[in-house]
Coordinates of C-alpha atoms in Angstrom, one line a residue:
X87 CA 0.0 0.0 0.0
X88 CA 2.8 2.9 0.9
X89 CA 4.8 1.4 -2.0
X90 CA 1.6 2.2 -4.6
X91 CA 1.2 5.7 -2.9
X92 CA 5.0 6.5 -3.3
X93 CA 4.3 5.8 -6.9
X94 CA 1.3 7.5 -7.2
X95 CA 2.8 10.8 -5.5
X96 CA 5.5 11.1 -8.6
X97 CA 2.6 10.9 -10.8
X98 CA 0.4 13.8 -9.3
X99 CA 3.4 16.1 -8.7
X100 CA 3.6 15.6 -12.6
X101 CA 0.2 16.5 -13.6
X102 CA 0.0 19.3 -10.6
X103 CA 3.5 21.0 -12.8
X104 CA 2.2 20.4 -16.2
X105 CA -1.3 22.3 -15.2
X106 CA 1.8 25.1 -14.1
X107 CA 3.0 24.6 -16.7
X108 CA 0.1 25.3 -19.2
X109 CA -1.2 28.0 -16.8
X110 CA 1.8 29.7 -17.1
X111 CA 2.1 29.5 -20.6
X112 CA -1.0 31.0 -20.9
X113 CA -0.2 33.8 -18.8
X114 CA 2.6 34.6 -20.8
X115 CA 0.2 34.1 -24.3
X116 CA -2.0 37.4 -22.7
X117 CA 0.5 39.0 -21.6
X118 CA 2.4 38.9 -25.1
X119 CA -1.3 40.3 -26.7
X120 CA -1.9 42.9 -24.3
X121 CA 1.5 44.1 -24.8
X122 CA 1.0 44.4 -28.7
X123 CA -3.2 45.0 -27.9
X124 CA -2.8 48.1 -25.5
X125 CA -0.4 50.6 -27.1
X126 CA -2.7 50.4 -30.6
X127 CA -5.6 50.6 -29.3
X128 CA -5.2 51.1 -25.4
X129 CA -6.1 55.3 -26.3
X130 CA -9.5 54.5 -28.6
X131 CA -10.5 52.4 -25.7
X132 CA -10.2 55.1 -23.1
X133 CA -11.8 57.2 -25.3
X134 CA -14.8 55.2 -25.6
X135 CA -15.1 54.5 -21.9
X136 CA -14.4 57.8 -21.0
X137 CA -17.6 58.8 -23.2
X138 CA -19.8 56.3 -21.9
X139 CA -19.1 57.5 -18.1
X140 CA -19.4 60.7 -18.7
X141 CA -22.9 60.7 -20.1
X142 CA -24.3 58.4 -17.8
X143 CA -22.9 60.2 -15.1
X144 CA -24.2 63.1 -16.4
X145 CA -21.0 65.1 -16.8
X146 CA -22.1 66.1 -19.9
X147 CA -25.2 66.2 -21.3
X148 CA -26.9 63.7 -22.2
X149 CA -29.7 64.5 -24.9
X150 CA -26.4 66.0 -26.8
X151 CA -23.8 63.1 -26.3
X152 CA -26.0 59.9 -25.5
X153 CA -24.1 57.2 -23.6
X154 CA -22.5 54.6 -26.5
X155 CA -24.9 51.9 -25.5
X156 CA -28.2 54.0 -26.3
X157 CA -26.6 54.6 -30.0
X158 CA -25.5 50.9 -30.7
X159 CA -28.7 50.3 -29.6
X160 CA -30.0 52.5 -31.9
X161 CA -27.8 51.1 -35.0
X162 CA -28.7 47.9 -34.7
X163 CA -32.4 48.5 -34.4
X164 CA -32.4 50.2 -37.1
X165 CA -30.3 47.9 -38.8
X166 CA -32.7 45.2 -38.0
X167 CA -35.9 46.9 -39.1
X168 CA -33.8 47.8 -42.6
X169 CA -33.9 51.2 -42.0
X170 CA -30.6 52.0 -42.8
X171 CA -29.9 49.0 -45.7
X172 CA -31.2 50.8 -48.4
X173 CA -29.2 53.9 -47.1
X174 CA -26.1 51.7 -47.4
X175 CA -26.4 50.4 -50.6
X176 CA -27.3 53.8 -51.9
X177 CA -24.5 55.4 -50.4
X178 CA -22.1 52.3 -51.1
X179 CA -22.8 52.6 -54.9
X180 CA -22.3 56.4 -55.3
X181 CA -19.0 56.2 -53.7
X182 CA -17.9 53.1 -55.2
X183 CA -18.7 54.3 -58.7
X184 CA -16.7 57.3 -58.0
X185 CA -14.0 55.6 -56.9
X186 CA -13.9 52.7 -59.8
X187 CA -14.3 55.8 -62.0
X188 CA -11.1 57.4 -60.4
X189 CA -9.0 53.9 -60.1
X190 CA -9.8 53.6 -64.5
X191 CA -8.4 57.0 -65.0
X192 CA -6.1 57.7 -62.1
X193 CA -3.8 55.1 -62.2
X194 CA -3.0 54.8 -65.9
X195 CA -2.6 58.8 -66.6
X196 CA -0.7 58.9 -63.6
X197 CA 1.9 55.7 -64.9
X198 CA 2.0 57.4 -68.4
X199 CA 2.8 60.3 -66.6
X200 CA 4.7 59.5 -64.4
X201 CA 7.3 58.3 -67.5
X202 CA 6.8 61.4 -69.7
X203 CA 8.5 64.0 -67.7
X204 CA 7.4 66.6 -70.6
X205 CA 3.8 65.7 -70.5
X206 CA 4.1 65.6 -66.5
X207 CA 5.5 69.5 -67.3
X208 CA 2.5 70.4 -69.1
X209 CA -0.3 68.8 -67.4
X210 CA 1.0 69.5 -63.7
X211 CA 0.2 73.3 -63.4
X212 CA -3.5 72.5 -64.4
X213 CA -3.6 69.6 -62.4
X214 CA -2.2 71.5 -59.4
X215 CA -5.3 74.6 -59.6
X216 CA -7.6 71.8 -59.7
X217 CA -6.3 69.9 -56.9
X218 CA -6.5 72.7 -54.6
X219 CA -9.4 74.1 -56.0
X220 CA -12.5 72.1 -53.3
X221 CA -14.8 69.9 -54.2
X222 CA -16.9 71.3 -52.0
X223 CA -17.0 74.8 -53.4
X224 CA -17.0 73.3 -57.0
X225 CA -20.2 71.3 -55.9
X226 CA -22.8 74.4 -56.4
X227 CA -21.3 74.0 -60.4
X228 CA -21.4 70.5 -60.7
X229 CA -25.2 71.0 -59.6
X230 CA -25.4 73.4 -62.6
X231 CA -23.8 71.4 -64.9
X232 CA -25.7 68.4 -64.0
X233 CA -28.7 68.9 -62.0
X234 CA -29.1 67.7 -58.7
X235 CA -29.1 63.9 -59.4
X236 CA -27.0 61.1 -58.6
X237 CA -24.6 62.6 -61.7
X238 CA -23.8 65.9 -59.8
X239 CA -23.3 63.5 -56.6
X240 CA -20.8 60.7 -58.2
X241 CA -18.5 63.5 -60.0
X242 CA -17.8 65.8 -57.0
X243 CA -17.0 62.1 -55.3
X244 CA -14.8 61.5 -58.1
X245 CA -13.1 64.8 -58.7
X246 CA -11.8 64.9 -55.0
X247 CA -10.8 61.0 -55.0
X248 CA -8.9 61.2 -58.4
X249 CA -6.2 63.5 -57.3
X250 CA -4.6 61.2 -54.5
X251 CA -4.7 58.3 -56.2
X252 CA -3.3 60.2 -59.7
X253 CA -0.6 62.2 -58.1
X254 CA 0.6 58.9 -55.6
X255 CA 0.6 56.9 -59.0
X256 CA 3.2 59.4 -60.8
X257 CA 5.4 59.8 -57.5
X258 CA 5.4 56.2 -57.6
X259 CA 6.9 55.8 -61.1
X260 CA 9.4 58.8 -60.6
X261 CA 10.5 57.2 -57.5
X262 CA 11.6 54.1 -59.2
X263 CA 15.1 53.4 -58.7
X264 CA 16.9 54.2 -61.8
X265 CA 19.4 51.6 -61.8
X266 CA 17.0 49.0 -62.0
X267 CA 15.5 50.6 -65.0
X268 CA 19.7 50.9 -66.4
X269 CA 19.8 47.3 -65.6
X270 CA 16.8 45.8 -67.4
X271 CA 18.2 47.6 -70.6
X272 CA 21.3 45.9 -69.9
X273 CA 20.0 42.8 -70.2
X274 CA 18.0 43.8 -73.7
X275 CA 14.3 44.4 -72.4
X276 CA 12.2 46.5 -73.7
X277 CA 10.2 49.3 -72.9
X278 CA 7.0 47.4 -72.1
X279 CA 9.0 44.6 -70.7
X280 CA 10.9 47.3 -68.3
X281 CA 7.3 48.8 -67.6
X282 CA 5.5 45.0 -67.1
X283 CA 8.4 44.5 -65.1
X284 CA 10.1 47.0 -63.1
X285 CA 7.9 50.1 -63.3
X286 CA 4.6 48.9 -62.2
X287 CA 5.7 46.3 -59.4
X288 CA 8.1 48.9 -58.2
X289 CA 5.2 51.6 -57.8
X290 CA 2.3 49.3 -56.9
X291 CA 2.9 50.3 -52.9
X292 CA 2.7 53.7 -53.8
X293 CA -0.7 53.2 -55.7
X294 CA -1.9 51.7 -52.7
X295 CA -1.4 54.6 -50.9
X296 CA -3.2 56.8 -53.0
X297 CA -5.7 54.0 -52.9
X298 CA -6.7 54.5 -49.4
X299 CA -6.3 58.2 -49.5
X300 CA -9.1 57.7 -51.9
X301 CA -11.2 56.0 -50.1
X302 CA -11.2 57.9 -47.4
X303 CA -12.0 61.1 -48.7
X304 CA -15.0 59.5 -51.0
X305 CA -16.9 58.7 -47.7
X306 CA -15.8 62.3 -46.5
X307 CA -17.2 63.7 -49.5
X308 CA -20.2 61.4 -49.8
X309 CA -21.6 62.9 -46.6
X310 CA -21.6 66.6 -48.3
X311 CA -22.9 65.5 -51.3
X312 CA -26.3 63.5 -49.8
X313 CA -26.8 66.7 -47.5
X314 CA -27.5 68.1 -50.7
X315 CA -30.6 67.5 -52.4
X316 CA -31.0 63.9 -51.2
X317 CA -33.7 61.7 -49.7
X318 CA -31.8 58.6 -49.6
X319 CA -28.0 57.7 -48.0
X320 CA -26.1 57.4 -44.8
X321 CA -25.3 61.5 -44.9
X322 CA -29.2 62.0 -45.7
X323 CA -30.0 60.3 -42.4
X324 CA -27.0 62.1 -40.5
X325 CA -29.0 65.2 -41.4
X326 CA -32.0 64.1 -41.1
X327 CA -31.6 63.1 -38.0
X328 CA -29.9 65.9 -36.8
X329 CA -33.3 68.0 -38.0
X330 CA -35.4 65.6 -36.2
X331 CA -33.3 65.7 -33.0
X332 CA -32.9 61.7 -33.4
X333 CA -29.6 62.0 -32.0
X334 CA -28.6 58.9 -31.3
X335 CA -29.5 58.0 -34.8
X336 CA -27.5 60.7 -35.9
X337 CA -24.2 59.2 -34.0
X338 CA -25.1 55.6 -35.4
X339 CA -25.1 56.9 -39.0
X340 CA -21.7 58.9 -38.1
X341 CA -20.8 55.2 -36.3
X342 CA -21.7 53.3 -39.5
X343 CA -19.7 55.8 -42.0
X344 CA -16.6 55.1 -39.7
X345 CA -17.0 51.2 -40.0
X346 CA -17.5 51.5 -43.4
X347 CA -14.3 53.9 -43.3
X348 CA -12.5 51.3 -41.3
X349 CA -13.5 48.2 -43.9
X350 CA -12.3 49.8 -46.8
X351 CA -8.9 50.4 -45.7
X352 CA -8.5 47.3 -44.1
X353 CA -9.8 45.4 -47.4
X354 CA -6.7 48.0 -49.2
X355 CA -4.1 46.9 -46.7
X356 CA -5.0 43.4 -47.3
X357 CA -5.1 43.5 -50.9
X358 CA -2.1 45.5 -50.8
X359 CA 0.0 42.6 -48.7
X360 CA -1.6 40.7 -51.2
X361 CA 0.1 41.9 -54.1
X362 CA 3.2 43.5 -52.5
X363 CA 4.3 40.1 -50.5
X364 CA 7.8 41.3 -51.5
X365 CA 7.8 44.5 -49.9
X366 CA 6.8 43.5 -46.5
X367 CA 9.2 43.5 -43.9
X368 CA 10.4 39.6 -42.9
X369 CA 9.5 38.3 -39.8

């Protein structure tokens, strides 16, 4: 009997240091996120709480800021009843139309310009006055031009979205390294060869850049342009709200535009790692 419960004592000291073992592992797993969870996002959560508190304690008031529970509560209700679906698709096509609109032209006037140094010359001082000319204050033409459709909406979208991603894709083929180009000749290619092959992957992460630029100022600009003469869209509601003193609706709309803010540039970055898997940094 003391001999089986000398062996038995090895055993349980065994198990008791392997559940140590996997505890501590675990700590250490948590302790590894929060370290890498906390600096990126250890602000925005503060943020957030610090909102929440404040309105339900009343430090500020609350018919103005509602507490962040009343206004997910009031997204996904009216999610749920599909009072904002249509509003997202609506809004989801105008700015991606402007954008696809601004990718098709962008990108391959800014790679032809990007090469042509006397047709960059030429076009750049026209380019620039636009550029800093606002889409916003260009709107009230665009209205005149073409009338207070979805046309008028879709091209002051795609006149602010087509200057990142144009100007990004010419500093991206000037920024090429020169010697590769030098070297590709050396070996006989050819101009489209030396573009297929050096120009475009080399510029690709700058593209990407302008890409997201892009994206983010068609939502920006998608909000003006439904203010304007719209019955439908995510900035329509924003303002309809805001008439209606449906404020938490309001913030939910805001709330929504920033997720939809946050998906497109995530879906970017991805596609970017995607097709740049040789300009990420090794592990």
């Amino acid at each position: 009997m003391a001999y089986e419960i000398n062996q038995a004592l090895p055993a349980s000291f065994g198990g008791l240091k392997s559940r140590e073992s996997n505890i501590s592992g675990l700590g250490s797993h948590v302790r590894r996120v929060l370290a890498s969870f906390l600096p990126r996002y250890g602000l925005l959560i503060a943020f957030l709480v610090l909102w929440q508190v404040s309105s339900t304690r009343g430090w500020v008031n609350p018919a103005v800021f509602p507490p962040l529970n009343v206004i997910l509560s009031a997204l996904w209700t009216n999610l749920a009843n599909g009072a904002l679906l249509d509003d997202i698709a609506i809004s989801l096509q105008r700015a991606g139309t402007a954008f696809a609109f601004s990718v098709v032209i962008g990108i391959p006037l800014g790679l032809f310009m990007g090469q042509f140094r006397m047709v960059e010359q030429a076009l750049d001082p026209i380019l620039q006055l636009f550029r800093q000319t606002s889409a916003l204050a260009l709107y009230p033409v665009f209205i005149l031009l073409l009338g207070l459709g979805e046309t008028s909406k879709i091209f002051v979208i795609f006149w602010a979205t087509l200057f990142p991603v144009l100007l990004s894709t010419i500093s991206g083929v000037k920024e090429v390294d020169k010697k590769l180009i030098e070297m590709a000749r050396t070996y006989g290619a050819g101009p489209l060869t030396i573009f297929r092959r050096v120009i475009l992957p080399a510029s690709v992460p700058a593209i990407f850049v302008g890409l997201r630029l892009s994206a983010t100022t068609a939502l920006l600009l998608l909000i003006a342009a439904e203010m304007i003469g719209a019955n439908k869209g995510i900035g329509f509601q924003v303002m309809n709200a805001q008439y209606n003193f449906q404020i938490p609706l309001m913030f939910a709309a805001i709330l929504l535009l920033a997720f939809l803010g946050l998906a497109a540039n995530a879906l970017l970055v991805l596609l970017q790692r995607r097709l740049c898997r040789w300009s990420q940094p090794s592990a």
